[in-house]
GROMACS .gro file of C-alpha atoms in nm:
model
  123
    1UNK     CA    1  -6.197  10.863  -6.346
    2UNK     CA    2  -6.094  10.589  -6.077
    3UNK     CA    3  -5.777  10.400  -6.138
    4UNK     CA    4  -5.667  10.157  -5.881
    5UNK     CA    5  -5.287  10.025  -5.920
    6UNK     CA    6  -5.177   9.713  -5.680
    7UNK     CA    7  -4.797   9.647  -5.606
    8UNK     CA    8  -4.620   9.422  -5.399
    9UNK     CA    9  -4.686   9.083  -5.486
   10UNK     CA   10  -4.435   8.789  -5.532
   11UNK     CA   11  -4.289   8.465  -5.423
   12UNK     CA   12  -4.228   8.354  -5.102
   13UNK     CA   13  -4.172   8.046  -4.906
   14UNK     CA   14  -4.465   7.903  -4.627
   15UNK     CA   15  -4.402   8.112  -4.326
   16UNK     CA   16  -4.293   8.417  -4.525
   17UNK     CA   17  -4.462   8.782  -4.566
   18UNK     CA   18  -4.533   9.001  -4.836
   19UNK     CA   19  -4.682   9.371  -4.820
   20UNK     CA   20  -4.921   9.454  -5.087
   21UNK     CA   21  -5.048   9.826  -5.170
   22UNK     CA   22  -5.336   9.970  -5.367
   23UNK     CA   23  -5.314  10.313  -5.469
   24UNK     CA   24  -5.615  10.507  -5.604
   25UNK     CA   25  -5.660  10.785  -5.820
   26UNK     CA   26  -5.939  11.010  -5.894
   27UNK     CA   27  -6.086  10.998  -5.546
   28UNK     CA   28  -6.363  11.246  -5.481
   29UNK     CA   29  -6.423  11.193  -5.131
   30UNK     CA   30  -6.309  11.028  -4.836
   31UNK     CA   31  -6.611  10.819  -4.790
   32UNK     CA   32  -6.591  10.505  -4.984
   33UNK     CA   33  -6.548  10.151  -4.973
   34UNK     CA   34  -6.213   9.984  -5.071
   35UNK     CA   35  -6.112   9.619  -5.059
   36UNK     CA   36  -5.856   9.339  -5.112
   37UNK     CA   37  -6.019   9.024  -5.279
   38UNK     CA   38  -5.825   8.714  -5.390
   39UNK     CA   39  -5.873   8.451  -5.635
   40UNK     CA   40  -5.694   8.129  -5.682
   41UNK     CA   41  -5.677   7.967  -6.035
   42UNK     CA   42  -6.042   7.792  -6.070
   43UNK     CA   43  -6.194   7.956  -5.763
   44UNK     CA   44  -6.432   8.230  -5.682
   45UNK     CA   45  -6.285   8.562  -5.608
   46UNK     CA   46  -6.307   8.587  -5.217
   47UNK     CA   47  -6.303   8.929  -4.979
   48UNK     CA   48  -6.009   8.948  -4.799
   49UNK     CA   49  -6.053   9.295  -4.599
   50UNK     CA   50  -6.252   9.589  -4.662
   51UNK     CA   51  -6.210   9.905  -4.564
   52UNK     CA   52  -6.579  10.078  -4.516
   53UNK     CA   53  -6.712  10.467  -4.525
   54UNK     CA   54  -6.578  10.542  -4.207
   55UNK     CA   55  -6.259  10.383  -4.223
   56UNK     CA   56  -6.306  10.098  -4.042
   57UNK     CA   57  -6.158   9.743  -4.167
   58UNK     CA   58  -6.319   9.400  -4.185
   59UNK     CA   59  -6.149   9.070  -4.282
   60UNK     CA   60  -6.267   8.763  -4.426
   61UNK     CA   61  -6.316   8.483  -4.209
   62UNK     CA   62  -6.036   8.282  -4.342
   63UNK     CA   63  -5.807   8.562  -4.229
   64UNK     CA   64  -5.775   8.472  -3.865
   65UNK     CA   65  -5.520   8.737  -3.775
   66UNK     CA   66  -5.248   8.645  -4.021
   67UNK     CA   67  -5.328   8.944  -4.265
   68UNK     CA   68  -5.346   9.327  -4.167
   69UNK     CA   69  -5.516   9.612  -4.377
   70UNK     CA   70  -5.391   9.970  -4.324
   71UNK     CA   71  -5.434  10.290  -4.514
   72UNK     CA   72  -5.264  10.608  -4.552
   73UNK     CA   73  -5.514  10.865  -4.668
   74UNK     CA   74  -5.266  11.125  -4.746
   75UNK     CA   75  -5.116  10.877  -5.037
   76UNK     CA   76  -5.479  10.719  -5.138
   77UNK     CA   77  -5.309  10.400  -5.059
   78UNK     CA   78  -5.487  10.080  -4.874
   79UNK     CA   79  -5.228   9.821  -4.769
   80UNK     CA   80  -5.261   9.473  -4.701
   81UNK     CA   81  -4.975   9.280  -4.472
   82UNK     CA   82  -4.970   8.906  -4.552
   83UNK     CA   83  -4.774   8.742  -4.268
   84UNK     CA   84  -4.733   8.358  -4.197
   85UNK     CA   85  -4.850   8.294  -4.563
   86UNK     CA   86  -4.928   7.946  -4.623
   87UNK     CA   87  -4.959   7.774  -4.979
   88UNK     CA   88  -5.319   7.788  -4.985
   89UNK     CA   89  -5.301   8.191  -4.981
   90UNK     CA   90  -5.158   8.151  -5.329
   91UNK     CA   91  -5.367   8.338  -5.538
   92UNK     CA   92  -5.401   8.690  -5.754
   93UNK     CA   93  -5.486   8.968  -5.521
   94UNK     CA   94  -5.723   9.250  -5.640
   95UNK     CA   95  -5.803   9.588  -5.528
   96UNK     CA   96  -6.158   9.698  -5.543
   97UNK     CA   97  -6.331  10.005  -5.480
   98UNK     CA   98  -6.683  10.189  -5.476
   99UNK     CA   99  -6.968   9.875  -5.375
  100UNK     CA  100  -7.318   9.926  -5.489
  101UNK     CA  101  -7.473   9.794  -5.209
  102UNK     CA  102  -7.299   9.869  -4.876
  103UNK     CA  103  -7.439   9.504  -4.704
  104UNK     CA  104  -7.254   9.342  -5.012
  105UNK     CA  105  -6.915   9.457  -4.963
  106UNK     CA  106  -6.805   9.091  -4.966
  107UNK     CA  107  -6.943   9.057  -5.327
  108UNK     CA  108  -6.697   9.074  -5.611
  109UNK     CA  109  -6.967   9.153  -5.847
  110UNK     CA  110  -7.087   9.472  -5.595
  111UNK     CA  111  -6.756   9.647  -5.684
  112UNK     CA  112  -6.740   9.916  -5.966
  113UNK     CA  113  -6.393   9.970  -6.024
  114UNK     CA  114  -6.087   9.695  -6.004
  115UNK     CA  115  -5.703   9.691  -6.033
  116UNK     CA  116  -5.469   9.506  -6.243
  117UNK     CA  117  -5.428   9.253  -5.975
  118UNK     CA  118  -5.074   9.122  -5.818
  119UNK     CA  119  -4.954   8.764  -5.815
  120UNK     CA  120  -4.854   8.623  -5.468
  121UNK     CA  121  -4.723   8.278  -5.484
  122UNK     CA  122  -4.645   8.053  -5.139
  123UNK     CA  123  -4.440   7.726  -5.223
   0.00000   0.00000   0.00000
């Protein structure tokens, strides 16, 4: 049974940084999709970064070099470093795993597993 646990959210001032982590349990293979999404109140859930079956990281268009996703395979953890945060980055950040169709890696509805989310507030 796959479980995802996010951590590291919090409140920062504009220009600040936060480090998020998503730890997965129940993994049976090193080939999987794992992603960070974010959702602001009243808005859609957008893909921030995704790790594909080969470990390659792809970012959402709005990231523009401010965020960096890395992974620690030994810990089954996907990290998301958030730098130069802006007020518009305020959102709940979610970890997701196992996309049903590889081409839909940026579609939240295509993921099978989700974490509980961690709040990021920039103000």
